Amino acid sequence: MKYWLAKSEPDVYGWDDMVKEKEATWDGVRNYGARNNLMAMEMHDKVLIYHSNIGKEVVGIAEVSKEHFPDPSDHTGKWASVKFKPLRKLKKPVPLSFIKTVPELKDMVLVNNTRLSVQPVLEEEFEKIVALSEE
DNA sequence: GCCAACGTTGGC
DNA sequence: GCCAACGTTGGC
């Protein structure tokens, strides 16, 4: 079981849109690092969904419901896409500004490489964020 | 709206 | 293969 974090701008496609559609196709990723992460995902891996720009917070947990396949929005055949199924919304969103103050989370890619839109998360980090969302 | 950080492109 | 120029992302 692996853990990930995926970013999305909520005014383009956010948590609520995922829930409405029951399953989200994560396409349009045009960054090699992010693509490599998409391709490393396996069924049922857990994914934190993060809202960038508006909110700047982790809002929910999803799981991988379809492993990588060619990105339908791409015609070069270079890019990959996956599908996520929303599992549950966090009781309380966990904002980036707060994550930055938590010593256990200071090494998260989210904090150190703000521009990577699909990134790995350690199990401890994942658990910590879930715990923080329930305080 | 600005700007820093980073990734990608293209000239050499 | 290096590096400058440029474009994009995303926090503030």
PDB file of C-alpha atoms (C1' of nucleotides) in Angstrom:
ATOM      1  CA  MET A   1       0.000   0.000   0.000  1.00  0.00           C
ATOM      2  CA  LYS A   2       1.378   3.365  -1.023  1.00  0.00           C
ATOM      3  CA  TYR A   3       0.254   6.882  -0.251  1.00  0.00           C
ATOM      4  CA  TRP A   4       0.073   9.928  -2.478  1.00  0.00           C
ATOM      5  CA  LEU A   5      -1.093  13.491  -2.662  1.00  0.00           C
ATOM      6  CA  ALA A   6      -2.723  14.999  -5.739  1.00  0.00           C
ATOM      7  CA  LYS A   7      -3.405  18.674  -6.271  1.00  0.00           C
ATOM      8  CA  SER A   8      -6.261  20.266  -8.044  1.00  0.00           C
ATOM      9  CA  GLU A   9      -7.591  23.764  -8.373  1.00  0.00           C
ATOM     10  CA  PRO A  10     -11.108  23.545  -6.960  1.00  0.00           C
ATOM     11  CA  ASP A  11     -12.539  26.084  -9.407  1.00  0.00           C
ATOM     12  CA  VAL A  12     -11.433  23.783 -12.218  1.00  0.00           C
ATOM     13  CA  TYR A  13     -12.025  20.389 -10.666  1.00  0.00           C
ATOM     14  CA  GLY A  14     -12.352  19.949  -6.934  1.00  0.00           C
ATOM     15  CA  TRP A  15     -13.385  17.420  -4.306  1.00  0.00           C
ATOM     16  CA  ASP A  16     -17.073  18.174  -4.797  1.00  0.00           C
ATOM     17  CA  ASP A  17     -16.794  17.409  -8.493  1.00  0.00           C
ATOM     18  CA  MET A  18     -15.197  14.049  -7.708  1.00  0.00           C
ATOM     19  CA  VAL A  19     -17.982  13.177  -5.319  1.00  0.00           C
ATOM     20  CA  LYS A  20     -20.629  14.189  -7.835  1.00  0.00           C
ATOM     21  CA  GLU A  21     -19.065  12.014 -10.516  1.00  0.00           C
ATOM     22  CA  LYS A  22     -18.229   9.153  -8.112  1.00  0.00           C
ATOM     23  CA  GLU A  23     -14.930   8.685  -9.900  1.00  0.00           C
ATOM     24  CA  ALA A  24     -12.366  11.180 -11.164  1.00  0.00           C
ATOM     25  CA  THR A  25     -10.161  10.808 -14.223  1.00  0.00           C
ATOM     26  CA  TRP A  26      -6.888  12.469 -13.330  1.00  0.00           C
ATOM     27  CA  ASP A  27      -5.747  13.672 -16.721  1.00  0.00           C
ATOM     28  CA  GLY A  28      -3.944  16.716 -18.053  1.00  0.00           C
ATOM     29  CA  VAL A  29      -0.761  16.095 -16.060  1.00  0.00           C
ATOM     30  CA  ARG A  30       2.131  17.464 -18.134  1.00  0.00           C
ATOM     31  CA  ASN A  31       5.092  17.065 -15.850  1.00  0.00           C
ATOM     32  CA  TYR A  32       7.453  14.132 -15.940  1.00  0.00           C
ATOM     33  CA  GLY A  33       7.885  13.839 -12.202  1.00  0.00           C
ATOM     34  CA  ALA A  34       4.157  13.865 -11.670  1.00  0.00           C
ATOM     35  CA  ARG A  35       3.664  11.394 -14.486  1.00  0.00           C
ATOM     36  CA  ASN A  36       6.162   8.973 -12.987  1.00  0.00           C
ATOM     37  CA  ASN A  37       4.209   9.085  -9.764  1.00  0.00           C
ATOM     38  CA  LEU A  38       0.944   8.447 -11.581  1.00  0.00           C
ATOM     39  CA  MET A  39       2.504   5.424 -13.231  1.00  0.00           C
ATOM     40  CA  ALA A  40       3.719   4.064  -9.904  1.00  0.00           C
ATOM     41  CA  MET A  41       0.238   4.051  -8.408  1.00  0.00           C
ATOM     42  CA  GLU A  42      -1.491   0.765  -7.774  1.00  0.00           C
ATOM     43  CA  MET A  43      -5.091  -0.185  -7.156  1.00  0.00           C
ATOM     44  CA  HIS A  44      -6.370   0.930  -3.742  1.00  0.00           C
ATOM     45  CA  ASP A  45      -3.418   3.163  -2.946  1.00  0.00           C
ATOM     46  CA  LYS A  46      -4.646   6.058  -0.802  1.00  0.00           C
ATOM     47  CA  VAL A  47      -4.544   9.578  -2.171  1.00  0.00           C
ATOM     48  CA  LEU A  48      -4.896  12.833  -0.289  1.00  0.00           C
ATOM     49  CA  ILE A  49      -6.742  15.400  -2.360  1.00  0.00           C
ATOM     50  CA  TYR A  50      -5.355  18.913  -2.008  1.00  0.00           C
ATOM     51  CA  HIS A  51      -6.933  22.135  -3.196  1.00  0.00           C
ATOM     52  CA  SER A  52      -4.356  24.557  -4.559  1.00  0.00           C
ATOM     53  CA  ASN A  53      -4.865  28.300  -4.997  1.00  0.00           C
ATOM     54  CA  ILE A  54      -8.289  28.356  -3.362  1.00  0.00           C
ATOM     55  CA  GLY A  55      -8.243  26.912   0.124  1.00  0.00           C
ATOM     56  CA  LYS A  56      -4.699  25.549   0.006  1.00  0.00           C
ATOM     57  CA  GLU A  57      -5.703  22.627   2.133  1.00  0.00           C
ATOM     58  CA  VAL A  58      -6.043  18.864   2.133  1.00  0.00           C
ATOM     59  CA  VAL A  59      -9.758  18.196   1.832  1.00  0.00           C
ATOM     60  CA  GLY A  60     -10.337  14.489   1.394  1.00  0.00           C
ATOM     61  CA  ILE A  61      -9.107  10.957   0.866  1.00  0.00           C
ATOM     62  CA  ALA A  62      -9.494   9.046  -2.359  1.00  0.00           C
ATOM     63  CA  GLU A  63      -8.212   5.728  -3.603  1.00  0.00           C
ATOM     64  CA  VAL A  64      -6.824   4.594  -6.911  1.00  0.00           C
ATOM     65  CA  SER A  65      -9.644   2.903  -8.823  1.00  0.00           C
ATOM     66  CA  LYS A  66      -7.851   2.447 -12.131  1.00  0.00           C
ATOM     67  CA  GLU A  67      -4.129   2.149 -12.707  1.00  0.00           C
ATOM     68  CA  HIS A  68      -2.383   4.233 -15.318  1.00  0.00           C
ATOM     69  CA  PHE A  69      -3.598   4.324 -18.896  1.00  0.00           C
ATOM     70  CA  PRO A  70      -2.879   6.732 -21.763  1.00  0.00           C
ATOM     71  CA  ASP A  71      -4.153  10.225 -21.013  1.00  0.00           C
ATOM     72  CA  PRO A  72      -7.319  10.695 -23.103  1.00  0.00           C
ATOM     73  CA  SER A  73      -6.600  14.427 -23.380  1.00  0.00           C
ATOM     74  CA  ASP A  74      -3.193  13.803 -24.958  1.00  0.00           C
ATOM     75  CA  HIS A  75      -2.481  12.863 -28.560  1.00  0.00           C
ATOM     76  CA  THR A  76       1.245  12.314 -28.356  1.00  0.00           C
ATOM     77  CA  GLY A  77       0.902   9.132 -26.311  1.00  0.00           C
ATOM     78  CA  LYS A  78       3.468  10.386 -23.819  1.00  0.00           C
ATOM     79  CA  TRP A  79       1.262  11.155 -20.883  1.00  0.00           C
ATOM     80  CA  ALA A  80      -0.548   8.979 -18.423  1.00  0.00           C
ATOM     81  CA  SER A  81      -3.735   9.258 -16.437  1.00  0.00           C
ATOM     82  CA  VAL A  82      -5.314   7.357 -13.533  1.00  0.00           C
ATOM     83  CA  LYS A  83      -8.719   7.225 -11.908  1.00  0.00           C
ATOM     84  CA  PHE A  84      -9.540   8.030  -8.302  1.00  0.00           C
ATOM     85  CA  LYS A  85     -12.606   7.203  -6.288  1.00  0.00           C
ATOM     86  CA  PRO A  86     -13.420   9.555  -3.398  1.00  0.00           C
ATOM     87  CA  LEU A  87     -13.506   7.677  -0.081  1.00  0.00           C
ATOM     88  CA  ARG A  88     -14.311  10.323   2.488  1.00  0.00           C
ATOM     89  CA  LYS A  89     -14.070  13.989   3.132  1.00  0.00           C
ATOM     90  CA  LEU A  90     -11.871  15.020   6.038  1.00  0.00           C
ATOM     91  CA  LYS A  91     -13.832  16.136   9.070  1.00  0.00           C
ATOM     92  CA  LYS A  92     -11.791  19.319   8.997  1.00  0.00           C
ATOM     93  CA  PRO A  93      -9.583  20.355   6.063  1.00  0.00           C
ATOM     94  CA  VAL A  94      -5.880  20.570   6.896  1.00  0.00           C
ATOM     95  CA  PRO A  95      -4.404  23.800   5.507  1.00  0.00           C
ATOM     96  CA  LEU A  96      -0.897  24.127   4.124  1.00  0.00           C
ATOM     97  CA  SER A  97      -0.163  26.958   6.548  1.00  0.00           C
ATOM     98  CA  PHE A  98      -0.803  24.535   9.404  1.00  0.00           C
ATOM     99  CA  ILE A  99       1.111  21.637   7.865  1.00  0.00           C
ATOM    100  CA  LYS A 100       4.137  23.941   7.735  1.00  0.00           C
ATOM    101  CA  THR A 101       4.051  24.324  11.502  1.00  0.00           C
ATOM    102  CA  VAL A 102       4.035  20.577  12.227  1.00  0.00           C
ATOM    103  CA  PRO A 103       7.561  19.217  12.746  1.00  0.00           C
ATOM    104  CA  GLU A 104       6.649  15.706  11.527  1.00  0.00           C
ATOM    105  CA  LEU A 105       5.419  17.130   8.236  1.00  0.00           C
ATOM    106  CA  LYS A 106       8.217  19.513   7.394  1.00  0.00           C
ATOM    107  CA  ASP A 107       9.787  17.104   4.906  1.00  0.00           C
ATOM    108  CA  MET A 108       6.650  16.636   2.870  1.00  0.00           C
ATOM    109  CA  VAL A 109       7.049  17.261  -0.840  1.00  0.00           C
ATOM    110  CA  LEU A 110       4.056  19.575  -0.522  1.00  0.00           C
ATOM    111  CA  VAL A 111       6.137  21.889   1.645  1.00  0.00           C
ATOM    112  CA  ASN A 112       9.428  21.606  -0.206  1.00  0.00           C
ATOM    113  CA  ASN A 113       8.438  21.275  -3.837  1.00  0.00           C
ATOM    114  CA  THR A 114       5.255  23.262  -4.086  1.00  0.00           C
ATOM    115  CA  ARG A 115       4.997  22.858  -7.819  1.00  0.00           C
ATOM    116  CA  LEU A 116       4.796  19.084  -8.102  1.00  0.00           C
ATOM    117  CA  SER A 117       1.126  18.244  -8.630  1.00  0.00           C
ATOM    118  CA  VAL A 118       1.281  14.498  -7.936  1.00  0.00           C
ATOM    119  CA  GLN A 119       3.590  13.451  -5.150  1.00  0.00           C
ATOM    120  CA  PRO A 120       4.367  10.546  -2.825  1.00  0.00           C
ATOM    121  CA  VAL A 121       3.479  10.785   0.867  1.00  0.00           C
ATOM    122  CA  LEU A 122       4.944   8.652   3.651  1.00  0.00           C
ATOM    123  CA  GLU A 123       2.554   6.477   5.628  1.00  0.00           C
ATOM    124  CA  GLU A 124       3.422   8.427   8.801  1.00  0.00           C
ATOM    125  CA  GLU A 125       2.673  11.706   7.054  1.00  0.00           C
ATOM    126  CA  PHE A 126      -0.602  10.384   5.743  1.00  0.00           C
ATOM    127  CA  GLU A 127      -1.657   9.176   9.190  1.00  0.00           C
ATOM    128  CA  LYS A 128      -0.581  12.433  10.780  1.00  0.00           C
ATOM    129  CA  ILE A 129      -2.692  14.518   8.423  1.00  0.00           C
ATOM    130  CA  VAL A 130      -5.712  12.303   8.989  1.00  0.00           C
ATOM    131  CA  ALA A 131      -5.199  12.624  12.757  1.00  0.00           C
ATOM    132  CA  LEU A 132      -4.927  16.405  12.502  1.00  0.00           C
ATOM    133  CA  SER A 133      -8.170  16.555  10.549  1.00  0.00           C
ATOM    134  CA  GLU A 134     -10.004  14.943  13.443  1.00  0.00           C
ATOM    135  CA  GLU A 135      -8.766  17.100  16.272  1.00  0.00           C
TER     136      GLU A 135
ATOM    137  C1'  DG B   1      -1.307  40.737  -9.211  1.00  0.00           C
ATOM    138  C1'  DC B   2       3.370  39.715  -8.167  1.00  0.00           C
ATOM    139  C1'  DC B   3       7.161  36.940  -7.965  1.00  0.00           C
ATOM    140  C1'  DA B   4      10.029  32.807  -6.719  1.00  0.00           C
ATOM    141  C1'  DA B   5      10.936  28.222  -7.967  1.00  0.00           C
ATOM    142  C1'  DC B   6      11.201  24.997 -11.118  1.00  0.00           C
ATOM    143  C1'  DG B   7      10.729  22.533 -15.664  1.00  0.00           C
ATOM    144  C1'  DT B   8      11.240  22.655 -20.541  1.00  0.00           C
ATOM    145  C1'  DT B   9      12.956  24.302 -24.864  1.00  0.00           C
ATOM    146  C1'  DG B  10      16.236  25.488 -28.131  1.00  0.00           C
ATOM    147  C1'  DG B  11      20.618  27.632 -29.685  1.00  0.00           C
ATOM    148  C1'  DC B  12      25.287  26.786 -29.675  1.00  0.00           C
TER     149       DC B  12
ATOM    150  C1'  DG C   1      25.623  18.303 -23.441  1.00  0.00           C
ATOM    151  C1'  DC C   2      25.397  22.907 -21.461  1.00  0.00           C
ATOM    152  C1'  DC C   3      22.995  26.821 -20.278  1.00  0.00           C
ATOM    153  C1'  DA C   4      20.161  30.959 -21.106  1.00  0.00           C
ATOM    154  C1'  DA C   5      15.548  32.192 -22.040  1.00  0.00           C
ATOM    155  C1'  DC C   6      11.095  31.420 -21.439  1.00  0.00           C
ATOM    156  C1'  DG C   7       6.635  29.506 -19.578  1.00  0.00           C
ATOM    157  C1'  DT C   8       3.921  27.697 -15.832  1.00  0.00           C
ATOM    158  C1'  DT C   9       2.623  26.733 -11.194  1.00  0.00           C
ATOM    159  C1'  DG C  10       1.236  28.133  -6.969  1.00  0.00           C
ATOM    160  C1'  DG C  11       2.021  30.686  -2.485  1.00  0.00           C
ATOM    161  C1'  DC C  12       1.560  35.100  -0.732  1.00  0.00           C
TER     162       DC C  12
END
